[in-house]
């Protein structure tokens, strides 16, 4: 299966939610614990050999189960295969708890559920509904997202969920990609 | 770098919602021709295969750090995913303007960063809304409403290993909740009582007290399709009621006609 490897490797080098050297053991019988630099970026868990630039591998943190194995160890199981776990050994109890927390919250599906939860609650509390995809005007500055797909001086714009997002490409020029530009990222108007 | 493909294919085939899917034409290389592929957008991943029924996945594009651009020069409803200098640019062509626009929109808002920001913004709105409710002289039963939702949250958080982010705030309201229902009964106006007895949950009014809360057993962590069905039921009920009342009206008018005749 093809994938955008170079871009994914670049993603692994971005500032991350959480990165540390942990003891990591694979799911197969006979796999031993190895010291790896484990890095959480968006909903991927990258793992590197210490001091290497390119990660050995990337694990997508969706549809997985994170469990505490003991006071300093946690595991991640994928594919509903409860027995096949990736095991991670931390230095302290606190670090272990923090990793579990971060991994669970990193999942896209978790965030999506939060989105639904907040919208439902806001609706119940205020009686107001902000239609999801239909809100094409920014509530703040009233830009119409539909007509504004072009690049503005700040970057490309879109309106989604009634929120005006500007996707900039790290340079404030008129959308020209400058050398050394990092990632496009979204910010509100 | 090894991308654990099985995890991705498993994610694609599981029950979580598909954000968008459809045929698109994809250019293999810059000067190549277009190939028709079936695309499935799920979360920040764009999967593609030859046909929808295919087991074999041709590939996946991770949508982080890319910009979606309309290309106007081609005149073929084209758009592209630009990752930056030295990195790939994927070029697509949709069948029509509508397809082009809807794909561009979907891909724009697919990234994890985007969703994360959106959720943060909603969390803030939620906190503001909660504060306003507790400050203002709003319907007391709305505070009582916090009681059932809190208990569900606590029940569900024990099952899944989900750590509460915004939900930790619920813990404090739980402590306050017991005293409020007592006041609620005394303060309720007759108008509110009538609404409470209606079978339909008034959308803008106070919710029924715990005993009648229609969402008993509702798990806010359930998937979207279940939520959608639930809210759909409410709409169905209202519609039924309205149709019944219309029928009554019709009966009436018939009677009048007969009288006149």
JSON list of C-alpha atoms in Angstrom, two decimals, chain A:
[
{"chain": "A", "resi": 1, "resn": "UNK", "atom": "CA", "xyz": [0.00, 0.00, 0.00]},
{"chain": "A", "resi": 2, "resn": "UNK", "atom": "CA", "xyz": [1.42, 3.35, -1.02]},
{"chain": "A", "resi": 3, "resn": "UNK", "atom": "CA", "xyz": [1.60, 6.23, 1.38]},
{"chain": "A", "resi": 4, "resn": "UNK", "atom": "CA", "xyz": [3.18, 9.67, 1.50]},
{"chain": "A", "resi": 5, "resn": "UNK", "atom": "CA", "xyz": [6.24, 8.52, 3.39]},
{"chain": "A", "resi": 6, "resn": "UNK", "atom": "CA", "xyz": [8.39, 11.61, 3.04]},
{"chain": "A", "resi": 7, "resn": "UNK", "atom": "CA", "xyz": [5.58, 13.80, 4.30]},
{"chain": "A", "resi": 8, "resn": "UNK", "atom": "CA", "xyz": [4.90, 11.44, 7.18]},
{"chain": "A", "resi": 9, "resn": "UNK", "atom": "CA", "xyz": [8.57, 11.44, 8.14]},
{"chain": "A", "resi": 10, "resn": "UNK", "atom": "CA", "xyz": [8.46, 15.23, 8.11]},
{"chain": "A", "resi": 11, "resn": "UNK", "atom": "CA", "xyz": [5.39, 15.07, 10.34]},
{"chain": "A", "resi": 12, "resn": "UNK", "atom": "CA", "xyz": [7.34, 12.94, 12.79]},
{"chain": "A", "resi": 13, "resn": "UNK", "atom": "CA", "xyz": [9.87, 15.75, 13.13]},
{"chain": "A", "resi": 14, "resn": "UNK", "atom": "CA", "xyz": [7.30, 18.36, 14.12]},
{"chain": "A", "resi": 15, "resn": "UNK", "atom": "CA", "xyz": [6.92, 19.56, 17.70]},
{"chain": "A", "resi": 16, "resn": "UNK", "atom": "CA", "xyz": [4.98, 16.92, 19.49]},
{"chain": "A", "resi": 17, "resn": "UNK", "atom": "CA", "xyz": [2.50, 16.55, 22.27]},
{"chain": "A", "resi": 18, "resn": "UNK", "atom": "CA", "xyz": [4.71, 14.14, 24.06]},
{"chain": "A", "resi": 19, "resn": "UNK", "atom": "CA", "xyz": [8.12, 12.61, 23.39]},
{"chain": "A", "resi": 20, "resn": "UNK", "atom": "CA", "xyz": [10.35, 10.52, 25.60]},
{"chain": "A", "resi": 21, "resn": "UNK", "atom": "CA", "xyz": [12.71, 7.60, 25.67]},
{"chain": "A", "resi": 22, "resn": "UNK", "atom": "CA", "xyz": [10.75, 4.55, 26.71]},
{"chain": "A", "resi": 23, "resn": "UNK", "atom": "CA", "xyz": [11.30, 0.85, 26.76]},
{"chain": "A", "resi": 24, "resn": "UNK", "atom": "CA", "xyz": [9.28, -0.59, 23.93]},
{"chain": "A", "resi": 25, "resn": "UNK", "atom": "CA", "xyz": [8.37, -4.18, 23.23]},
{"chain": "A", "resi": 26, "resn": "UNK", "atom": "CA", "xyz": [6.61, -5.49, 20.15]},
{"chain": "A", "resi": 27, "resn": "UNK", "atom": "CA", "xyz": [3.53, -7.69, 20.18]},
{"chain": "A", "resi": 28, "resn": "UNK", "atom": "CA", "xyz": [5.08, -10.91, 18.95]},
{"chain": "A", "resi": 29, "resn": "UNK", "atom": "CA", "xyz": [6.25, -13.66, 21.24]},
{"chain": "A", "resi": 30, "resn": "UNK", "atom": "CA", "xyz": [9.94, -13.37, 21.64]},
{"chain": "A", "resi": 31, "resn": "UNK", "atom": "CA", "xyz": [10.05, -9.63, 21.14]},
{"chain": "A", "resi": 32, "resn": "UNK", "atom": "CA", "xyz": [12.28, -7.99, 23.71]},
{"chain": "A", "resi": 33, "resn": "UNK", "atom": "CA", "xyz": [12.25, -4.57, 25.29]},
{"chain": "A", "resi": 34, "resn": "UNK", "atom": "CA", "xyz": [14.29, -2.02, 23.39]},
{"chain": "A", "resi": 35, "resn": "UNK", "atom": "CA", "xyz": [15.03, 1.57, 24.18]},
{"chain": "A", "resi": 36, "resn": "UNK", "atom": "CA", "xyz": [13.21, 3.80, 21.75]},
{"chain": "A", "resi": 37, "resn": "UNK", "atom": "CA", "xyz": [12.47, 7.47, 21.38]},
{"chain": "A", "resi": 38, "resn": "UNK", "atom": "CA", "xyz": [8.68, 7.48, 21.30]},
{"chain": "A", "resi": 39, "resn": "UNK", "atom": "CA", "xyz": [6.94, 10.55, 19.95]},
{"chain": "A", "resi": 40, "resn": "UNK", "atom": "CA", "xyz": [3.27, 11.40, 19.79]},
{"chain": "A", "resi": 41, "resn": "UNK", "atom": "CA", "xyz": [2.33, 13.65, 16.87]},
{"chain": "A", "resi": 42, "resn": "UNK", "atom": "CA", "xyz": [-1.35, 14.20, 16.06]},
{"chain": "A", "resi": 43, "resn": "UNK", "atom": "CA", "xyz": [-2.86, 10.71, 16.05]},
{"chain": "A", "resi": 44, "resn": "UNK", "atom": "CA", "xyz": [0.35, 8.89, 15.22]},
{"chain": "A", "resi": 45, "resn": "UNK", "atom": "CA", "xyz": [2.85, 7.32, 17.56]},
{"chain": "A", "resi": 46, "resn": "UNK", "atom": "CA", "xyz": [6.32, 7.39, 15.98]},
{"chain": "A", "resi": 47, "resn": "UNK", "atom": "CA", "xyz": [9.23, 5.47, 17.41]},
{"chain": "A", "resi": 48, "resn": "UNK", "atom": "CA", "xyz": [12.90, 6.09, 16.65]},
{"chain": "A", "resi": 49, "resn": "UNK", "atom": "CA", "xyz": [16.19, 4.49, 17.48]},
{"chain": "A", "resi": 50, "resn": "UNK", "atom": "CA", "xyz": [17.87, 7.00, 19.76]},
{"chain": "A", "resi": 51, "resn": "UNK", "atom": "CA", "xyz": [19.66, 9.70, 17.77]},
{"chain": "A", "resi": 52, "resn": "UNK", "atom": "CA", "xyz": [18.24, 8.67, 14.43]},
{"chain": "A", "resi": 53, "resn": "UNK", "atom": "CA", "xyz": [16.47, 11.15, 12.21]},
{"chain": "A", "resi": 54, "resn": "UNK", "atom": "CA", "xyz": [14.00, 8.86, 10.55]},
{"chain": "A", "resi": 55, "resn": "UNK", "atom": "CA", "xyz": [11.55, 6.89, 12.65]},
{"chain": "A", "resi": 56, "resn": "UNK", "atom": "CA", "xyz": [11.58, 3.11, 12.50]},
{"chain": "A", "resi": 57, "resn": "UNK", "atom": "CA", "xyz": [7.82, 3.03, 12.41]},
{"chain": "A", "resi": 58, "resn": "UNK", "atom": "CA", "xyz": [4.48, 4.78, 12.85]},
{"chain": "A", "resi": 59, "resn": "UNK", "atom": "CA", "xyz": [1.42, 3.50, 14.67]},
{"chain": "A", "resi": 60, "resn": "UNK", "atom": "CA", "xyz": [-1.98, 5.03, 13.96]},
{"chain": "A", "resi": 61, "resn": "UNK", "atom": "CA", "xyz": [-3.74, 5.62, 17.26]},
{"chain": "A", "resi": 62, "resn": "UNK", "atom": "CA", "xyz": [-7.29, 4.89, 16.18]},
{"chain": "A", "resi": 63, "resn": "UNK", "atom": "CA", "xyz": [-9.44, 1.97, 17.24]},
{"chain": "A", "resi": 64, "resn": "UNK", "atom": "CA", "xyz": [-6.86, 0.94, 19.79]},
{"chain": "A", "resi": 65, "resn": "UNK", "atom": "CA", "xyz": [-7.07, 0.12, 23.43]},
{"chain": "A", "resi": 66, "resn": "UNK", "atom": "CA", "xyz": [-4.65, 1.66, 25.91]},
{"chain": "A", "resi": 67, "resn": "UNK", "atom": "CA", "xyz": [-4.24, -0.14, 29.20]},
{"chain": "A", "resi": 68, "resn": "UNK", "atom": "CA", "xyz": [-2.16, 0.16, 32.31]},
{"chain": "A", "resi": 69, "resn": "UNK", "atom": "CA", "xyz": [-0.08, -2.95, 32.73]},
{"chain": "A", "resi": 70, "resn": "UNK", "atom": "CA", "xyz": [1.50, -2.03, 36.03]},
{"chain": "A", "resi": 71, "resn": "UNK", "atom": "CA", "xyz": [2.57, 1.08, 37.89]},
{"chain": "A", "resi": 72, "resn": "UNK", "atom": "CA", "xyz": [5.09, 2.16, 35.24]},
{"chain": "A", "resi": 73, "resn": "UNK", "atom": "CA", "xyz": [4.03, 0.25, 32.16]},
{"chain": "A", "resi": 74, "resn": "UNK", "atom": "CA", "xyz": [1.24, 0.72, 29.67]},
{"chain": "A", "resi": 75, "resn": "UNK", "atom": "CA", "xyz": [0.22, -1.15, 26.55]},
{"chain": "A", "resi": 76, "resn": "UNK", "atom": "CA", "xyz": [-1.57, -0.45, 23.31]},
{"chain": "A", "resi": 77, "resn": "UNK", "atom": "CA", "xyz": [-3.60, -3.16, 21.58]},
{"chain": "A", "resi": 78, "resn": "UNK", "atom": "CA", "xyz": [-4.82, -2.84, 17.99]},
{"chain": "A", "resi": 79, "resn": "UNK", "atom": "CA", "xyz": [-7.21, -4.69, 15.70]},
{"chain": "A", "resi": 80, "resn": "UNK", "atom": "CA", "xyz": [-9.33, -5.97, 18.57]},
{"chain": "A", "resi": 81, "resn": "UNK", "atom": "CA", "xyz": [-6.52, -8.43, 19.26]},
{"chain": "A", "resi": 82, "resn": "UNK", "atom": "CA", "xyz": [-6.29, -8.07, 22.98]},
{"chain": "A", "resi": 83, "resn": "UNK", "atom": "CA", "xyz": [-3.32, -10.41, 23.21]},
{"chain": "A", "resi": 84, "resn": "UNK", "atom": "CA", "xyz": [-1.15, -8.62, 20.67]},
{"chain": "A", "resi": 85, "resn": "UNK", "atom": "CA", "xyz": [0.02, -5.59, 22.55]},
{"chain": "A", "resi": 86, "resn": "UNK", "atom": "CA", "xyz": [2.78, -3.08, 22.17]},
{"chain": "A", "resi": 87, "resn": "UNK", "atom": "CA", "xyz": [4.21, -2.57, 25.65]},
{"chain": "A", "resi": 88, "resn": "UNK", "atom": "CA", "xyz": [5.87, 0.62, 26.83]},
{"chain": "A", "resi": 89, "resn": "UNK", "atom": "CA", "xyz": [7.92, 0.99, 29.99]},
{"chain": "A", "resi": 90, "resn": "UNK", "atom": "CA", "xyz": [8.14, 4.40, 31.61]},
{"chain": "A", "resi": 91, "resn": "UNK", "atom": "CA", "xyz": [10.43, 5.82, 34.26]},
{"chain": "A", "resi": 92, "resn": "UNK", "atom": "CA", "xyz": [7.79, 6.91, 36.71]},
{"chain": "A", "resi": 93, "resn": "UNK", "atom": "CA", "xyz": [4.15, 6.27, 37.55]},
{"chain": "A", "resi": 94, "resn": "UNK", "atom": "CA", "xyz": [3.32, 9.84, 36.70]},
{"chain": "A", "resi": 95, "resn": "UNK", "atom": "CA", "xyz": [4.93, 9.61, 33.28]},
{"chain": "A", "resi": 96, "resn": "UNK", "atom": "CA", "xyz": [2.99, 6.44, 32.57]},
{"chain": "A", "resi": 97, "resn": "UNK", "atom": "CA", "xyz": [-0.31, 8.08, 33.52]},
{"chain": "A", "resi": 98, "resn": "UNK", "atom": "CA", "xyz": [0.49, 11.10, 31.36]},
{"chain": "A", "resi": 99, "resn": "UNK", "atom": "CA", "xyz": [1.26, 8.96, 28.33]},
{"chain": "A", "resi": 100, "resn": "UNK", "atom": "CA", "xyz": [-1.97, 7.01, 28.64]},
{"chain": "A", "resi": 101, "resn": "UNK", "atom": "CA", "xyz": [-3.91, 10.22, 28.94]},
{"chain": "A", "resi": 102, "resn": "UNK", "atom": "CA", "xyz": [-2.23, 11.83, 25.94]},
{"chain": "A", "resi": 103, "resn": "UNK", "atom": "CA", "xyz": [-2.63, 8.81, 23.70]},
{"chain": "A", "resi": 104, "resn": "UNK", "atom": "CA", "xyz": [-6.33, 8.48, 24.41]},
{"chain": "A", "resi": 105, "resn": "UNK", "atom": "CA", "xyz": [-6.94, 12.14, 23.77]},
{"chain": "A", "resi": 106, "resn": "UNK", "atom": "CA", "xyz": [-4.92, 12.12, 20.57]},
{"chain": "A", "resi": 107, "resn": "UNK", "atom": "CA", "xyz": [-7.37, 9.91, 18.72]},
{"chain": "A", "resi": 108, "resn": "UNK", "atom": "CA", "xyz": [-9.36, 11.66, 16.01]},
{"chain": "A", "resi": 109, "resn": "UNK", "atom": "CA", "xyz": [-12.45, 9.68, 16.95]},
{"chain": "A", "resi": 110, "resn": "UNK", "atom": "CA", "xyz": [-12.13, 10.81, 20.56]},
{"chain": "A", "resi": 111, "resn": "UNK", "atom": "CA", "xyz": [-12.04, 14.42, 19.42]},
{"chain": "A", "resi": 112, "resn": "UNK", "atom": "CA", "xyz": [-15.00, 13.86, 17.14]},
{"chain": "A", "resi": 113, "resn": "UNK", "atom": "CA", "xyz": [-17.02, 12.54, 20.07]},
{"chain": "A", "resi": 114, "resn": "UNK", "atom": "CA", "xyz": [-16.03, 15.55, 22.09]},
{"chain": "A", "resi": 115, "resn": "UNK", "atom": "CA", "xyz": [-17.21, 17.75, 19.26]},
{"chain": "A", "resi": 116, "resn": "UNK", "atom": "CA", "xyz": [-20.62, 16.10, 19.26]},
{"chain": "A", "resi": 117, "resn": "UNK", "atom": "CA", "xyz": [-20.79, 16.18, 23.04]},
{"chain": "A", "resi": 118, "resn": "UNK", "atom": "CA", "xyz": [-20.01, 19.90, 23.28]},
{"chain": "A", "resi": 119, "resn": "UNK", "atom": "CA", "xyz": [-22.39, 20.80, 20.50]},
{"chain": "A", "resi": 120, "resn": "UNK", "atom": "CA", "xyz": [-25.17, 18.80, 22.13]},
{"chain": "A", "resi": 121, "resn": "UNK", "atom": "CA", "xyz": [-24.52, 20.35, 25.51]},
{"chain": "A", "resi": 122, "resn": "UNK", "atom": "CA", "xyz": [-24.24, 23.88, 24.17]},
{"chain": "A", "resi": 123, "resn": "UNK", "atom": "CA", "xyz": [-27.54, 23.35, 22.41]},
{"chain": "A", "resi": 124, "resn": "UNK", "atom": "CA", "xyz": [-29.17, 22.10, 25.58]},
{"chain": "A", "resi": 125, "resn": "UNK", "atom": "CA", "xyz": [-27.82, 24.89, 27.70]},
{"chain": "A", "resi": 126, "resn": "UNK", "atom": "CA", "xyz": [-28.45, 27.75, 25.34]},
{"chain": "A", "resi": 127, "resn": "UNK", "atom": "CA", "xyz": [-31.13, 26.41, 23.05]},
{"chain": "A", "resi": 128, "resn": "UNK", "atom": "CA", "xyz": [-29.05, 27.64, 20.19]},
{"chain": "A", "resi": 129, "resn": "UNK", "atom": "CA", "xyz": [-27.98, 25.46, 17.38]},
{"chain": "A", "resi": 130, "resn": "UNK", "atom": "CA", "xyz": [-25.05, 26.14, 15.16]},
{"chain": "A", "resi": 131, "resn": "UNK", "atom": "CA", "xyz": [-25.70, 24.02, 12.11]},
{"chain": "A", "resi": 132, "resn": "UNK", "atom": "CA", "xyz": [-22.63, 21.98, 11.40]},
{"chain": "A", "resi": 133, "resn": "UNK", "atom": "CA", "xyz": [-21.70, 22.12, 7.81]},
{"chain": "A", "resi": 134, "resn": "UNK", "atom": "CA", "xyz": [-24.28, 24.69, 6.85]},
{"chain": "A", "resi": 135, "resn": "UNK", "atom": "CA", "xyz": [-22.59, 27.56, 8.66]},
{"chain": "A", "resi": 136, "resn": "UNK", "atom": "CA", "xyz": [-20.73, 29.05, 5.77]},
{"chain": "A", "resi": 137, "resn": "UNK", "atom": "CA", "xyz": [-20.35, 32.45, 7.25]},
{"chain": "A", "resi": 138, "resn": "UNK", "atom": "CA", "xyz": [-17.83, 33.19, 9.91]},
{"chain": "A", "resi": 139, "resn": "UNK", "atom": "CA", "xyz": [-19.66, 34.28, 13.03]},
{"chain": "A", "resi": 140, "resn": "UNK", "atom": "CA", "xyz": [-16.90, 36.74, 13.80]},
{"chain": "A", "resi": 141, "resn": "UNK", "atom": "CA", "xyz": [-15.98, 38.53, 10.60]},
{"chain": "A", "resi": 142, "resn": "UNK", "atom": "CA", "xyz": [-18.79, 37.34, 8.28]},
{"chain": "A", "resi": 143, "resn": "UNK", "atom": "CA", "xyz": [-16.57, 36.07, 5.50]},
{"chain": "A", "resi": 144, "resn": "UNK", "atom": "CA", "xyz": [-18.41, 33.63, 3.30]},
{"chain": "A", "resi": 145, "resn": "UNK", "atom": "CA", "xyz": [-16.41, 30.44, 3.13]},
{"chain": "A", "resi": 146, "resn": "UNK", "atom": "CA", "xyz": [-17.95, 29.26, -0.09]},
{"chain": "A", "resi": 147, "resn": "UNK", "atom": "CA", "xyz": [-16.66, 32.10, -2.19]},
{"chain": "A", "resi": 148, "resn": "UNK", "atom": "CA", "xyz": [-13.40, 32.45, -0.43]},
{"chain": "A", "resi": 149, "resn": "UNK", "atom": "CA", "xyz": [-11.42, 29.41, -1.28]},
{"chain": "A", "resi": 150, "resn": "UNK", "atom": "CA", "xyz": [-8.73, 31.46, -2.90]},
{"chain": "A", "resi": 151, "resn": "UNK", "atom": "CA", "xyz": [-5.73, 32.62, -1.07]},
{"chain": "A", "resi": 152, "resn": "UNK", "atom": "CA", "xyz": [-6.11, 35.82, 0.81]},
{"chain": "A", "resi": 153, "resn": "UNK", "atom": "CA", "xyz": [-3.07, 37.73, 1.87]},
{"chain": "A", "resi": 154, "resn": "UNK", "atom": "CA", "xyz": [-2.96, 35.59, 4.93]},
{"chain": "A", "resi": 155, "resn": "UNK", "atom": "CA", "xyz": [-3.51, 32.24, 3.34]},
{"chain": "A", "resi": 156, "resn": "UNK", "atom": "CA", "xyz": [-6.35, 30.10, 2.19]},
{"chain": "A", "resi": 157, "resn": "UNK", "atom": "CA", "xyz": [-9.63, 30.49, 3.95]},
{"chain": "A", "resi": 158, "resn": "UNK", "atom": "CA", "xyz": [-12.49, 28.25, 4.69]},
{"chain": "A", "resi": 159, "resn": "UNK", "atom": "CA", "xyz": [-15.52, 28.38, 6.90]},
{"chain": "A", "resi": 160, "resn": "UNK", "atom": "CA", "xyz": [-16.57, 25.26, 8.64]},
{"chain": "A", "resi": 161, "resn": "UNK", "atom": "CA", "xyz": [-18.93, 24.78, 11.55]},
{"chain": "A", "resi": 162, "resn": "UNK", "atom": "CA", "xyz": [-19.46, 28.54, 11.50]},
{"chain": "A", "resi": 163, "resn": "UNK", "atom": "CA", "xyz": [-15.85, 29.16, 12.35]},
{"chain": "A", "resi": 164, "resn": "UNK", "atom": "CA", "xyz": [-13.57, 30.99, 10.02]},
{"chain": "A", "resi": 165, "resn": "UNK", "atom": "CA", "xyz": [-10.30, 29.21, 9.53]},
{"chain": "A", "resi": 166, "resn": "UNK", "atom": "CA", "xyz": [-7.29, 30.52, 7.74]},
{"chain": "A", "resi": 167, "resn": "UNK", "atom": "CA", "xyz": [-4.82, 27.94, 6.68]},
{"chain": "A", "resi": 168, "resn": "UNK", "atom": "CA", "xyz": [-1.49, 29.63, 6.47]},
{"chain": "A", "resi": 169, "resn": "UNK", "atom": "CA", "xyz": [1.64, 28.16, 5.09]},
{"chain": "A", "resi": 170, "resn": "UNK", "atom": "CA", "xyz": [3.98, 29.63, 7.63]},
{"chain": "A", "resi": 171, "resn": "UNK", "atom": "CA", "xyz": [4.80, 32.65, 5.55]},
{"chain": "A", "resi": 172, "resn": "UNK", "atom": "CA", "xyz": [2.65, 35.71, 5.36]},
{"chain": "A", "resi": 173, "resn": "UNK", "atom": "CA", "xyz": [3.30, 36.18, 1.66]},
{"chain": "A", "resi": 174, "resn": "UNK", "atom": "CA", "xyz": [0.48, 35.83, -0.84]},
{"chain": "A", "resi": 175, "resn": "UNK", "atom": "CA", "xyz": [0.41, 32.09, -0.67]},
{"chain": "A", "resi": 176, "resn": "UNK", "atom": "CA", "xyz": [3.79, 31.62, -2.20]},
{"chain": "A", "resi": 177, "resn": "UNK", "atom": "CA", "xyz": [5.60, 28.79, -0.56]},
{"chain": "A", "resi": 178, "resn": "UNK", "atom": "CA", "xyz": [8.90, 30.07, 0.65]},
{"chain": "A", "resi": 179, "resn": "UNK", "atom": "CA", "xyz": [11.91, 27.91, 1.07]},
{"chain": "A", "resi": 180, "resn": "UNK", "atom": "CA", "xyz": [12.11, 26.38, 4.50]},
{"chain": "A", "resi": 181, "resn": "UNK", "atom": "CA", "xyz": [8.40, 26.75, 5.08]},
{"chain": "A", "resi": 182, "resn": "UNK", "atom": "CA", "xyz": [7.05, 24.38, 7.61]},
{"chain": "A", "resi": 183, "resn": "UNK", "atom": "CA", "xyz": [3.57, 23.09, 7.79]},
{"chain": "A", "resi": 184, "resn": "UNK", "atom": "CA", "xyz": [0.31, 24.65, 6.88]},
{"chain": "A", "resi": 185, "resn": "UNK", "atom": "CA", "xyz": [-1.73, 25.07, 10.00]},
{"chain": "A", "resi": 186, "resn": "UNK", "atom": "CA", "xyz": [-5.12, 26.46, 10.72]},
{"chain": "A", "resi": 187, "resn": "UNK", "atom": "CA", "xyz": [-5.86, 29.48, 12.82]},
{"chain": "A", "resi": 188, "resn": "UNK", "atom": "CA", "xyz": [-8.99, 31.39, 13.49]},
{"chain": "A", "resi": 189, "resn": "UNK", "atom": "CA", "xyz": [-9.64, 34.76, 11.97]}
]
